[in-house]
């Protein structure tokens, strides 16, 4: 999530560029109070984004986006179709995206929501500052995930400051930006039914934004 036109919105894109957001692929948001209690939230689709209502009591919010099937054609081009729809497909995957956004400096840290893949901060990052160390833990379906790479700043610096989780799924990253920060990780698994895709690819982000006067 990031601010767009003064509102917090779920964003789809790669790096600093926004891409078209397909509403029917967004599978919903779940919000949590500052104390960590699950609470109802309804997003509104406008300006090409899924916009979160303004609520000062929210601590964090999660969202799931199903990016569908992507397959590699015989010439190496990737298209947004399943393997049976692509003649001579070399390989294919089903791509899911999971986001966690910290909204309040008072939000409870260490909140595990049980998403298929998630990055959980062990401290509230909004209580820190750029240059500080943020301990995080990666979970898959509520269980710590070892040996996966975590990118400390996905939007502007995907190549540097990459760490790998330990046996408990833990790692430490250095907060980079005085503004929007997006931490990312990715994990995939082979599918038993390979009729439409060979693998399930899961991509998760943890985002937070320092206010201008931070």
mmCIF file with all atom_site columns, C-alpha atoms in Angstrom:
data_model
loop_
_atom_site.group_PDB
_atom_site.id
_atom_site.type_symbol
_atom_site.label_atom_id
_atom_site.label_alt_id
_atom_site.label_comp_id
_atom_site.label_asym_id
_atom_site.label_entity_id
_atom_site.label_seq_id
_atom_site.pdbx_PDB_ins_code
_atom_site.Cartn_x
_atom_site.Cartn_y
_atom_site.Cartn_z
_atom_site.occupancy
_atom_site.B_iso_or_equiv
_atom_site.pdbx_formal_charge
_atom_site.auth_seq_id
_atom_site.auth_comp_id
_atom_site.auth_asym_id
_atom_site.auth_atom_id
_atom_site.pdbx_PDB_model_num
ATOM 1   C CA . UNK A 1 1   ? 0.000   0.000   0.000   1.00 0.00 ? 1   UNK A CA 1
ATOM 2   C CA . UNK A 1 2   ? 1.015   3.590   -0.608  1.00 0.00 ? 2   UNK A CA 1
ATOM 3   C CA . UNK A 1 3   ? -0.543  7.027   -0.680  1.00 0.00 ? 3   UNK A CA 1
ATOM 4   C CA . UNK A 1 4   ? -2.238  8.027   -3.904  1.00 0.00 ? 4   UNK A CA 1
ATOM 5   C CA . UNK A 1 5   ? -4.082  11.353  -4.178  1.00 0.00 ? 5   UNK A CA 1
ATOM 6   C CA . UNK A 1 6   ? -4.001  11.738  -0.401  1.00 0.00 ? 6   UNK A CA 1
ATOM 7   C CA . UNK A 1 7   ? -5.484  8.308   0.339   1.00 0.00 ? 7   UNK A CA 1
ATOM 8   C CA . UNK A 1 8   ? -4.022  4.939   1.303   1.00 0.00 ? 8   UNK A CA 1
ATOM 9   C CA . UNK A 1 9   ? -4.458  2.512   -1.576  1.00 0.00 ? 9   UNK A CA 1
ATOM 10  C CA . UNK A 1 10  ? -3.476  -0.989  -2.620  1.00 0.00 ? 10  UNK A CA 1
ATOM 11  C CA . UNK A 1 11  ? -1.047  -0.636  -5.524  1.00 0.00 ? 11  UNK A CA 1
ATOM 12  C CA . UNK A 1 12  ? -0.115  -3.115  -8.236  1.00 0.00 ? 12  UNK A CA 1
ATOM 13  C CA . UNK A 1 13  ? 3.147   -2.596  -10.043 1.00 0.00 ? 13  UNK A CA 1
ATOM 14  C CA . UNK A 1 14  ? 6.821   -3.385  -10.414 1.00 0.00 ? 14  UNK A CA 1
ATOM 15  C CA . UNK A 1 15  ? 9.389   -1.098  -8.844  1.00 0.00 ? 15  UNK A CA 1
ATOM 16  C CA . UNK A 1 16  ? 8.399   2.592   -8.901  1.00 0.00 ? 16  UNK A CA 1
ATOM 17  C CA . UNK A 1 17  ? 5.791   2.226   -11.673 1.00 0.00 ? 17  UNK A CA 1
ATOM 18  C CA . UNK A 1 18  ? 2.077   1.596   -11.070 1.00 0.00 ? 18  UNK A CA 1
ATOM 19  C CA . UNK A 1 19  ? 0.320   -0.821  -13.402 1.00 0.00 ? 19  UNK A CA 1
ATOM 20  C CA . UNK A 1 20  ? -3.402  -1.295  -14.099 1.00 0.00 ? 20  UNK A CA 1
ATOM 21  C CA . UNK A 1 21  ? -5.226  -2.638  -11.033 1.00 0.00 ? 21  UNK A CA 1
ATOM 22  C CA . UNK A 1 22  ? -7.842  -5.255  -11.918 1.00 0.00 ? 22  UNK A CA 1
ATOM 23  C CA . UNK A 1 23  ? -10.606 -5.069  -9.317  1.00 0.00 ? 23  UNK A CA 1
ATOM 24  C CA . UNK A 1 24  ? -11.843 -8.644  -9.704  1.00 0.00 ? 24  UNK A CA 1
ATOM 25  C CA . UNK A 1 25  ? -8.342  -9.948  -8.963  1.00 0.00 ? 25  UNK A CA 1
ATOM 26  C CA . UNK A 1 26  ? -8.260  -8.217  -5.606  1.00 0.00 ? 26  UNK A CA 1
ATOM 27  C CA . UNK A 1 27  ? -9.471  -10.829 -3.125  1.00 0.00 ? 27  UNK A CA 1
ATOM 28  C CA . UNK A 1 28  ? -10.137 -8.472  -0.258  1.00 0.00 ? 28  UNK A CA 1
ATOM 29  C CA . UNK A 1 29  ? -8.566  -6.707  2.686   1.00 0.00 ? 29  UNK A CA 1
ATOM 30  C CA . UNK A 1 30  ? -8.449  -7.565  6.373   1.00 0.00 ? 30  UNK A CA 1
ATOM 31  C CA . UNK A 1 31  ? -7.773  -4.859  8.943   1.00 0.00 ? 31  UNK A CA 1
ATOM 32  C CA . UNK A 1 32  ? -6.539  -5.059  12.512  1.00 0.00 ? 32  UNK A CA 1
ATOM 33  C CA . UNK A 1 33  ? -6.910  -2.548  15.322  1.00 0.00 ? 33  UNK A CA 1
ATOM 34  C CA . UNK A 1 34  ? -3.909  -1.070  17.090  1.00 0.00 ? 34  UNK A CA 1
ATOM 35  C CA . UNK A 1 35  ? -4.355  -3.810  19.710  1.00 0.00 ? 35  UNK A CA 1
ATOM 36  C CA . UNK A 1 36  ? -4.251  -6.529  17.055  1.00 0.00 ? 36  UNK A CA 1
ATOM 37  C CA . UNK A 1 37  ? -7.973  -7.318  16.931  1.00 0.00 ? 37  UNK A CA 1
ATOM 38  C CA . UNK A 1 38  ? -9.433  -8.170  13.527  1.00 0.00 ? 38  UNK A CA 1
ATOM 39  C CA . UNK A 1 39  ? -11.933 -5.582  12.327  1.00 0.00 ? 39  UNK A CA 1
ATOM 40  C CA . UNK A 1 40  ? -14.150 -5.163  9.278   1.00 0.00 ? 40  UNK A CA 1
ATOM 41  C CA . UNK A 1 41  ? -12.959 -2.947  6.449   1.00 0.00 ? 41  UNK A CA 1
ATOM 42  C CA . UNK A 1 42  ? -14.357 -2.258  2.987   1.00 0.00 ? 42  UNK A CA 1
ATOM 43  C CA . UNK A 1 43  ? -12.211 -0.852  0.210   1.00 0.00 ? 43  UNK A CA 1
ATOM 44  C CA . UNK A 1 44  ? -13.464 1.474   -2.504  1.00 0.00 ? 44  UNK A CA 1
ATOM 45  C CA . UNK A 1 45  ? -12.301 1.205   -6.107  1.00 0.00 ? 45  UNK A CA 1
ATOM 46  C CA . UNK A 1 46  ? -11.416 4.577   -7.585  1.00 0.00 ? 46  UNK A CA 1
ATOM 47  C CA . UNK A 1 47  ? -8.637  6.240   -9.560  1.00 0.00 ? 47  UNK A CA 1
ATOM 48  C CA . UNK A 1 48  ? -7.528  2.749   -10.620 1.00 0.00 ? 48  UNK A CA 1
ATOM 49  C CA . UNK A 1 49  ? -6.765  1.612   -7.059  1.00 0.00 ? 49  UNK A CA 1
ATOM 50  C CA . UNK A 1 50  ? -8.410  -0.152  -4.130  1.00 0.00 ? 50  UNK A CA 1
ATOM 51  C CA . UNK A 1 51  ? -8.636  2.666   -1.579  1.00 0.00 ? 51  UNK A CA 1
ATOM 52  C CA . UNK A 1 52  ? -8.769  2.148   2.177   1.00 0.00 ? 52  UNK A CA 1
ATOM 53  C CA . UNK A 1 53  ? -11.253 4.241   4.188   1.00 0.00 ? 53  UNK A CA 1
ATOM 54  C CA . UNK A 1 54  ? -9.715  6.733   6.594   1.00 0.00 ? 54  UNK A CA 1
ATOM 55  C CA . UNK A 1 55  ? -9.727  5.278   10.120  1.00 0.00 ? 55  UNK A CA 1
ATOM 56  C CA . UNK A 1 56  ? -7.277  6.485   12.738  1.00 0.00 ? 56  UNK A CA 1
ATOM 57  C CA . UNK A 1 57  ? -7.897  3.393   14.860  1.00 0.00 ? 57  UNK A CA 1
ATOM 58  C CA . UNK A 1 58  ? -6.511  0.901   12.339  1.00 0.00 ? 58  UNK A CA 1
ATOM 59  C CA . UNK A 1 59  ? -3.124  -0.575  13.156  1.00 0.00 ? 59  UNK A CA 1
ATOM 60  C CA . UNK A 1 60  ? -2.405  -2.643  10.082  1.00 0.00 ? 60  UNK A CA 1
ATOM 61  C CA . UNK A 1 61  ? -4.153  -3.993  7.013   1.00 0.00 ? 61  UNK A CA 1
ATOM 62  C CA . UNK A 1 62  ? -3.507  -6.974  4.753   1.00 0.00 ? 62  UNK A CA 1
ATOM 63  C CA . UNK A 1 63  ? -4.572  -7.596  1.177   1.00 0.00 ? 63  UNK A CA 1
ATOM 64  C CA . UNK A 1 64  ? -4.486  -10.431 -1.351  1.00 0.00 ? 64  UNK A CA 1
ATOM 65  C CA . UNK A 1 65  ? -4.188  -10.024 -5.115  1.00 0.00 ? 65  UNK A CA 1
ATOM 66  C CA . UNK A 1 66  ? -4.499  -12.966 -7.521  1.00 0.00 ? 66  UNK A CA 1
ATOM 67  C CA . UNK A 1 67  ? -2.374  -12.087 -10.539 1.00 0.00 ? 67  UNK A CA 1
ATOM 68  C CA . UNK A 1 68  ? -3.574  -15.162 -12.396 1.00 0.00 ? 68  UNK A CA 1
ATOM 69  C CA . UNK A 1 69  ? -1.718  -17.558 -14.653 1.00 0.00 ? 69  UNK A CA 1
ATOM 70  C CA . UNK A 1 70  ? 1.362   -16.572 -16.639 1.00 0.00 ? 70  UNK A CA 1
ATOM 71  C CA . UNK A 1 71  ? 3.007   -18.807 -19.224 1.00 0.00 ? 71  UNK A CA 1
ATOM 72  C CA . UNK A 1 72  ? 6.181   -18.645 -21.268 1.00 0.00 ? 72  UNK A CA 1
ATOM 73  C CA . UNK A 1 73  ? 5.653   -18.935 -25.010 1.00 0.00 ? 73  UNK A CA 1
ATOM 74  C CA . UNK A 1 74  ? 7.993   -20.845 -27.298 1.00 0.00 ? 74  UNK A CA 1
ATOM 75  C CA . UNK A 1 75  ? 9.743   -17.574 -28.201 1.00 0.00 ? 75  UNK A CA 1
ATOM 76  C CA . UNK A 1 76  ? 10.386  -16.714 -24.542 1.00 0.00 ? 76  UNK A CA 1
ATOM 77  C CA . UNK A 1 77  ? 7.651   -14.099 -24.155 1.00 0.00 ? 77  UNK A CA 1
ATOM 78  C CA . UNK A 1 78  ? 5.491   -14.331 -21.019 1.00 0.00 ? 78  UNK A CA 1
ATOM 79  C CA . UNK A 1 79  ? 1.722   -13.862 -21.356 1.00 0.00 ? 79  UNK A CA 1
ATOM 80  C CA . UNK A 1 80  ? -1.090  -13.664 -18.803 1.00 0.00 ? 80  UNK A CA 1
ATOM 81  C CA . UNK A 1 81  ? -2.656  -17.024 -19.744 1.00 0.00 ? 81  UNK A CA 1
ATOM 82  C CA . UNK A 1 82  ? -2.590  -20.595 -18.457 1.00 0.00 ? 82  UNK A CA 1
ATOM 83  C CA . UNK A 1 83  ? -0.505  -23.275 -20.165 1.00 0.00 ? 83  UNK A CA 1
ATOM 84  C CA . UNK A 1 84  ? -3.398  -24.822 -22.170 1.00 0.00 ? 84  UNK A CA 1
ATOM 85  C CA . UNK A 1 85  ? -4.126  -21.390 -23.653 1.00 0.00 ? 85  UNK A CA 1
ATOM 86  C CA . UNK A 1 86  ? -0.572  -20.985 -24.960 1.00 0.00 ? 86  UNK A CA 1
ATOM 87  C CA . UNK A 1 87  ? 0.531   -23.155 -27.866 1.00 0.00 ? 87  UNK A CA 1
ATOM 88  C CA . UNK A 1 88  ? 3.907   -24.746 -27.146 1.00 0.00 ? 88  UNK A CA 1
ATOM 89  C CA . UNK A 1 89  ? 4.153   -23.260 -23.651 1.00 0.00 ? 89  UNK A CA 1
ATOM 90  C CA . UNK A 1 90  ? 7.535   -23.882 -22.056 1.00 0.00 ? 90  UNK A CA 1
ATOM 91  C CA . UNK A 1 91  ? 6.376   -23.376 -18.481 1.00 0.00 ? 91  UNK A CA 1
ATOM 92  C CA . UNK A 1 92  ? 3.725   -21.613 -16.478 1.00 0.00 ? 92  UNK A CA 1
ATOM 93  C CA . UNK A 1 93  ? 2.926   -20.346 -13.020 1.00 0.00 ? 93  UNK A CA 1
ATOM 94  C CA . UNK A 1 94  ? 0.071   -19.099 -10.868 1.00 0.00 ? 94  UNK A CA 1
ATOM 95  C CA . UNK A 1 95  ? 1.096   -15.824 -9.207  1.00 0.00 ? 95  UNK A CA 1
ATOM 96  C CA . UNK A 1 96  ? -0.323  -14.598 -5.895  1.00 0.00 ? 96  UNK A CA 1
ATOM 97  C CA . UNK A 1 97  ? 0.550   -11.379 -4.077  1.00 0.00 ? 97  UNK A CA 1
ATOM 98  C CA . UNK A 1 98  ? 0.136   -10.699 -0.357  1.00 0.00 ? 98  UNK A CA 1
ATOM 99  C CA . UNK A 1 99  ? 0.594   -7.336  1.329   1.00 0.00 ? 99  UNK A CA 1
ATOM 100 C CA . UNK A 1 100 ? 0.884   -6.155  4.915   1.00 0.00 ? 100 UNK A CA 1
ATOM 101 C CA . UNK A 1 101 ? 0.860   -2.434  5.692   1.00 0.00 ? 101 UNK A CA 1
ATOM 102 C CA . UNK A 1 102 ? 1.610   -0.857  9.067   1.00 0.00 ? 102 UNK A CA 1
ATOM 103 C CA . UNK A 1 103 ? -0.653  2.184   9.466   1.00 0.00 ? 103 UNK A CA 1
ATOM 104 C CA . UNK A 1 104 ? -0.013  3.378   13.017  1.00 0.00 ? 104 UNK A CA 1
ATOM 105 C CA . UNK A 1 105 ? 2.987   3.869   15.263  1.00 0.00 ? 105 UNK A CA 1
ATOM 106 C CA . UNK A 1 106 ? 0.822   2.315   17.982  1.00 0.00 ? 106 UNK A CA 1
ATOM 107 C CA . UNK A 1 107 ? 0.093   -0.878  16.023  1.00 0.00 ? 107 UNK A CA 1
ATOM 108 C CA . UNK A 1 108 ? 0.966   -4.119  17.777  1.00 0.00 ? 108 UNK A CA 1
ATOM 109 C CA . UNK A 1 109 ? 4.217   -5.607  16.460  1.00 0.00 ? 109 UNK A CA 1
ATOM 110 C CA . UNK A 1 110 ? 4.625   -9.307  15.687  1.00 0.00 ? 110 UNK A CA 1
ATOM 111 C CA . UNK A 1 111 ? 1.086   -9.761  14.344  1.00 0.00 ? 111 UNK A CA 1
ATOM 112 C CA . UNK A 1 112 ? 0.918   -13.064 12.412  1.00 0.00 ? 112 UNK A CA 1
ATOM 113 C CA . UNK A 1 113 ? -2.209  -13.112 10.243  1.00 0.00 ? 113 UNK A CA 1
ATOM 114 C CA . UNK A 1 114 ? -1.830  -16.583 8.706   1.00 0.00 ? 114 UNK A CA 1
ATOM 115 C CA . UNK A 1 115 ? -1.585  -15.512 5.073   1.00 0.00 ? 115 UNK A CA 1
ATOM 116 C CA . UNK A 1 116 ? 0.134   -18.019 2.741   1.00 0.00 ? 116 UNK A CA 1
ATOM 117 C CA . UNK A 1 117 ? 3.205   -15.745 2.807   1.00 0.00 ? 117 UNK A CA 1
ATOM 118 C CA . UNK A 1 118 ? 3.855   -12.696 4.976   1.00 0.00 ? 118 UNK A CA 1
ATOM 119 C CA . UNK A 1 119 ? 6.625   -10.557 6.434   1.00 0.00 ? 119 UNK A CA 1
ATOM 120 C CA . UNK A 1 120 ? 6.024   -9.782  10.103  1.00 0.00 ? 120 UNK A CA 1
ATOM 121 C CA . UNK A 1 121 ? 7.937   -6.931  11.795  1.00 0.00 ? 121 UNK A CA 1
ATOM 122 C CA . UNK A 1 122 ? 9.184   -7.778  15.277  1.00 0.00 ? 122 UNK A CA 1
ATOM 123 C CA . UNK A 1 123 ? 9.207   -4.064  16.129  1.00 0.00 ? 123 UNK A CA 1
ATOM 124 C CA . UNK A 1 124 ? 6.819   -1.409  14.892  1.00 0.00 ? 124 UNK A CA 1
ATOM 125 C CA . UNK A 1 125 ? 8.858   0.193   12.094  1.00 0.00 ? 125 UNK A CA 1
ATOM 126 C CA . UNK A 1 126 ? 7.060   3.529   12.465  1.00 0.00 ? 126 UNK A CA 1
ATOM 127 C CA . UNK A 1 127 ? 8.744   3.879   15.848  1.00 0.00 ? 127 UNK A CA 1
ATOM 128 C CA . UNK A 1 128 ? 12.143  3.673   14.146  1.00 0.00 ? 128 UNK A CA 1
ATOM 129 C CA . UNK A 1 129 ? 13.892  5.851   11.571  1.00 0.00 ? 129 UNK A CA 1
ATOM 130 C CA . UNK A 1 130 ? 15.928  5.446   8.370   1.00 0.00 ? 130 UNK A CA 1
ATOM 131 C CA . UNK A 1 131 ? 19.216  3.727   9.125   1.00 0.00 ? 131 UNK A CA 1
ATOM 132 C CA . UNK A 1 132 ? 17.766  1.747   12.040  1.00 0.00 ? 132 UNK A CA 1
ATOM 133 C CA . UNK A 1 133 ? 17.704  -2.047  12.089  1.00 0.00 ? 133 UNK A CA 1
ATOM 134 C CA . UNK A 1 134 ? 14.263  -3.659  11.748  1.00 0.00 ? 134 UNK A CA 1
ATOM 135 C CA . UNK A 1 135 ? 14.008  -7.312  12.827  1.00 0.00 ? 135 UNK A CA 1
ATOM 136 C CA . UNK A 1 136 ? 11.487  -9.232  10.736  1.00 0.00 ? 136 UNK A CA 1
ATOM 137 C CA . UNK A 1 137 ? 10.218  -12.804 10.469  1.00 0.00 ? 137 UNK A CA 1
ATOM 138 C CA . UNK A 1 138 ? 8.798   -14.500 7.377   1.00 0.00 ? 138 UNK A CA 1
ATOM 139 C CA . UNK A 1 139 ? 5.863   -16.884 7.739   1.00 0.00 ? 139 UNK A CA 1
ATOM 140 C CA . UNK A 1 140 ? 4.116   -19.250 5.337   1.00 0.00 ? 140 UNK A CA 1
ATOM 141 C CA . UNK A 1 141 ? 0.631   -20.226 6.504   1.00 0.00 ? 141 UNK A CA 1
ATOM 142 C CA . UNK A 1 142 ? 1.539   -19.219 10.043  1.00 0.00 ? 142 UNK A CA 1
ATOM 143 C CA . UNK A 1 143 ? 4.814   -21.159 10.179  1.00 0.00 ? 143 UNK A CA 1
ATOM 144 C CA . UNK A 1 144 ? 8.322   -19.613 10.056  1.00 0.00 ? 144 UNK A CA 1
ATOM 145 C CA . UNK A 1 145 ? 9.937   -19.905 6.627   1.00 0.00 ? 145 UNK A CA 1
ATOM 146 C CA . UNK A 1 146 ? 13.694  -20.480 6.543   1.00 0.00 ? 146 UNK A CA 1
ATOM 147 C CA . UNK A 1 147 ? 16.157  -19.728 3.767   1.00 0.00 ? 147 UNK A CA 1
ATOM 148 C CA . UNK A 1 148 ? 14.220  -17.166 1.727   1.00 0.00 ? 148 UNK A CA 1
ATOM 149 C CA . UNK A 1 149 ? 15.644  -13.878 0.509   1.00 0.00 ? 149 UNK A CA 1
ATOM 150 C CA . UNK A 1 150 ? 14.202  -10.616 1.789   1.00 0.00 ? 150 UNK A CA 1
ATOM 151 C CA . UNK A 1 151 ? 14.683  -7.386  -0.168  1.00 0.00 ? 151 UNK A CA 1
ATOM 152 C CA . UNK A 1 152 ? 15.004  -4.429  2.197   1.00 0.00 ? 152 UNK A CA 1
ATOM 153 C CA . UNK A 1 153 ? 13.725  -1.846  -0.318  1.00 0.00 ? 153 UNK A CA 1
ATOM 154 C CA . UNK A 1 154 ? 11.802  -3.282  -3.260  1.00 0.00 ? 154 UNK A CA 1
ATOM 155 C CA . UNK A 1 155 ? 10.621  -0.090  -4.953  1.00 0.00 ? 155 UNK A CA 1
ATOM 156 C CA . UNK A 1 156 ? 13.890  1.761   -5.491  1.00 0.00 ? 156 UNK A CA 1
ATOM 157 C CA . UNK A 1 157 ? 16.739  -0.630  -4.638  1.00 0.00 ? 157 UNK A CA 1
ATOM 158 C CA . UNK A 1 158 ? 15.984  -4.270  -5.362  1.00 0.00 ? 158 UNK A CA 1
ATOM 159 C CA . UNK A 1 159 ? 19.593  -5.355  -5.895  1.00 0.00 ? 159 UNK A CA 1
ATOM 160 C CA . UNK A 1 160 ? 21.296  -4.184  -2.701  1.00 0.00 ? 160 UNK A CA 1
ATOM 161 C CA . UNK A 1 161 ? 20.599  -4.917  0.960   1.00 0.00 ? 161 UNK A CA 1
ATOM 162 C CA . UNK A 1 162 ? 19.194  -8.405  0.393   1.00 0.00 ? 162 UNK A CA 1
ATOM 163 C CA . UNK A 1 163 ? 19.257  -10.776 3.366   1.00 0.00 ? 163 UNK A CA 1
ATOM 164 C CA . UNK A 1 164 ? 18.232  -14.394 3.905   1.00 0.00 ? 164 UNK A CA 1
ATOM 165 C CA . UNK A 1 165 ? 16.075  -15.725 6.743   1.00 0.00 ? 165 UNK A CA 1
ATOM 166 C CA . UNK A 1 166 ? 17.579  -18.086 9.316   1.00 0.00 ? 166 UNK A CA 1
ATOM 167 C CA . UNK A 1 167 ? 16.159  -21.388 10.554  1.00 0.00 ? 167 UNK A CA 1
ATOM 168 C CA . UNK A 1 168 ? 13.433  -19.529 12.446  1.00 0.00 ? 168 UNK A CA 1
ATOM 169 C CA . UNK A 1 169 ? 12.498  -17.405 9.455   1.00 0.00 ? 169 UNK A CA 1
ATOM 170 C CA . UNK A 1 170 ? 14.137  -14.360 11.043  1.00 0.00 ? 170 UNK A CA 1
ATOM 171 C CA . UNK A 1 171 ? 16.323  -11.672 9.501   1.00 0.00 ? 171 UNK A CA 1
ATOM 172 C CA . UNK A 1 172 ? 17.307  -8.059  10.038  1.00 0.00 ? 172 UNK A CA 1
ATOM 173 C CA . UNK A 1 173 ? 17.074  -5.293  7.475   1.00 0.00 ? 173 UNK A CA 1
ATOM 174 C CA . UNK A 1 174 ? 18.185  -1.683  7.484   1.00 0.00 ? 174 UNK A CA 1
ATOM 175 C CA . UNK A 1 175 ? 15.386  0.839   6.987   1.00 0.00 ? 175 UNK A CA 1
ATOM 176 C CA . UNK A 1 176 ? 16.297  2.854   3.916   1.00 0.00 ? 176 UNK A CA 1
ATOM 177 C CA . UNK A 1 177 ? 13.804  5.600   3.150   1.00 0.00 ? 177 UNK A CA 1
ATOM 178 C CA . UNK A 1 178 ? 12.401  8.614   4.961   1.00 0.00 ? 178 UNK A CA 1
ATOM 179 C CA . UNK A 1 179 ? 8.986   8.049   3.416   1.00 0.00 ? 179 UNK A CA 1
ATOM 180 C CA . UNK A 1 180 ? 7.595   4.906   1.797   1.00 0.00 ? 180 UNK A CA 1
ATOM 181 C CA . UNK A 1 181 ? 9.435   1.641   2.514   1.00 0.00 ? 181 UNK A CA 1
ATOM 182 C CA . UNK A 1 182 ? 8.486   -1.645  0.855   1.00 0.00 ? 182 UNK A CA 1
ATOM 183 C CA . UNK A 1 183 ? 10.151  -4.853  2.048   1.00 0.00 ? 183 UNK A CA 1
ATOM 184 C CA . UNK A 1 184 ? 9.585   -7.933  -0.122  1.00 0.00 ? 184 UNK A CA 1
ATOM 185 C CA . UNK A 1 185 ? 10.090  -11.670 -0.279  1.00 0.00 ? 185 UNK A CA 1
ATOM 186 C CA . UNK A 1 186 ? 9.085   -14.456 -2.649  1.00 0.00 ? 186 UNK A CA 1
ATOM 187 C CA . UNK A 1 187 ? 8.600   -18.211 -2.409  1.00 0.00 ? 187 UNK A CA 1
ATOM 188 C CA . UNK A 1 188 ? 7.315   -20.809 -4.841  1.00 0.00 ? 188 UNK A CA 1
ATOM 189 C CA . UNK A 1 189 ? 6.204   -24.415 -4.729  1.00 0.00 ? 189 UNK A CA 1
ATOM 190 C CA . UNK A 1 190 ? 5.658   -27.056 -7.381  1.00 0.00 ? 190 UNK A CA 1
ATOM 191 C CA . UNK A 1 191 ? 2.047   -27.927 -8.139  1.00 0.00 ? 191 UNK A CA 1
ATOM 192 C CA . UNK A 1 192 ? 0.810   -31.510 -8.216  1.00 0.00 ? 192 UNK A CA 1
ATOM 193 C CA . UNK A 1 193 ? -1.722  -30.631 -10.899 1.00 0.00 ? 193 UNK A CA 1
ATOM 194 C CA . UNK A 1 194 ? 0.364   -29.120 -13.692 1.00 0.00 ? 194 UNK A CA 1
ATOM 195 C CA . UNK A 1 195 ? -2.424  -28.886 -16.261 1.00 0.00 ? 195 UNK A CA 1
ATOM 196 C CA . UNK A 1 196 ? -2.619  -25.076 -15.986 1.00 0.00 ? 196 UNK A CA 1
ATOM 197 C CA . UNK A 1 197 ? 0.681   -24.183 -14.298 1.00 0.00 ? 197 UNK A CA 1
ATOM 198 C CA . UNK A 1 198 ? 3.839   -25.826 -13.006 1.00 0.00 ? 198 UNK A CA 1
ATOM 199 C CA . UNK A 1 199 ? 4.275   -23.791 -9.846  1.00 0.00 ? 199 UNK A CA 1
ATOM 200 C CA . UNK A 1 200 ? 2.515   -21.538 -7.377  1.00 0.00 ? 200 UNK A CA 1
ATOM 201 C CA . UNK A 1 201 ? 4.502   -18.343 -6.877  1.00 0.00 ? 201 UNK A CA 1
ATOM 202 C CA . UNK A 1 202 ? 3.851   -16.292 -3.736  1.00 0.00 ? 202 UNK A CA 1
ATOM 203 C CA . UNK A 1 203 ? 5.106   -12.719 -3.376  1.00 0.00 ? 203 UNK A CA 1
ATOM 204 C CA . UNK A 1 204 ? 4.719   -10.800 -0.120  1.00 0.00 ? 204 UNK A CA 1
ATOM 205 C CA . UNK A 1 205 ? 5.413   -7.211  0.888   1.00 0.00 ? 205 UNK A CA 1
ATOM 206 C CA . UNK A 1 206 ? 5.587   -5.319  4.153   1.00 0.00 ? 206 UNK A CA 1
ATOM 207 C CA . UNK A 1 207 ? 5.122   -1.578  3.716   1.00 0.00 ? 207 UNK A CA 1
ATOM 208 C CA . UNK A 1 208 ? 5.072   1.471   5.947   1.00 0.00 ? 208 UNK A CA 1
ATOM 209 C CA . UNK A 1 209 ? 5.362   5.202   5.356   1.00 0.00 ? 209 UNK A CA 1
ATOM 210 C CA . UNK A 1 210 ? 7.044   7.725   7.610   1.00 0.00 ? 210 UNK A CA 1
ATOM 211 C CA . UNK A 1 211 ? 5.155   11.042  7.798   1.00 0.00 ? 211 UNK A CA 1
ATOM 212 C CA . UNK A 1 212 ? 6.791   14.110  6.217   1.00 0.00 ? 212 UNK A CA 1
ATOM 213 C CA . UNK A 1 213 ? 7.830   15.525  9.607   1.00 0.00 ? 213 UNK A CA 1
ATOM 214 C CA . UNK A 1 214 ? 9.423   12.261  10.796  1.00 0.00 ? 214 UNK A CA 1
#
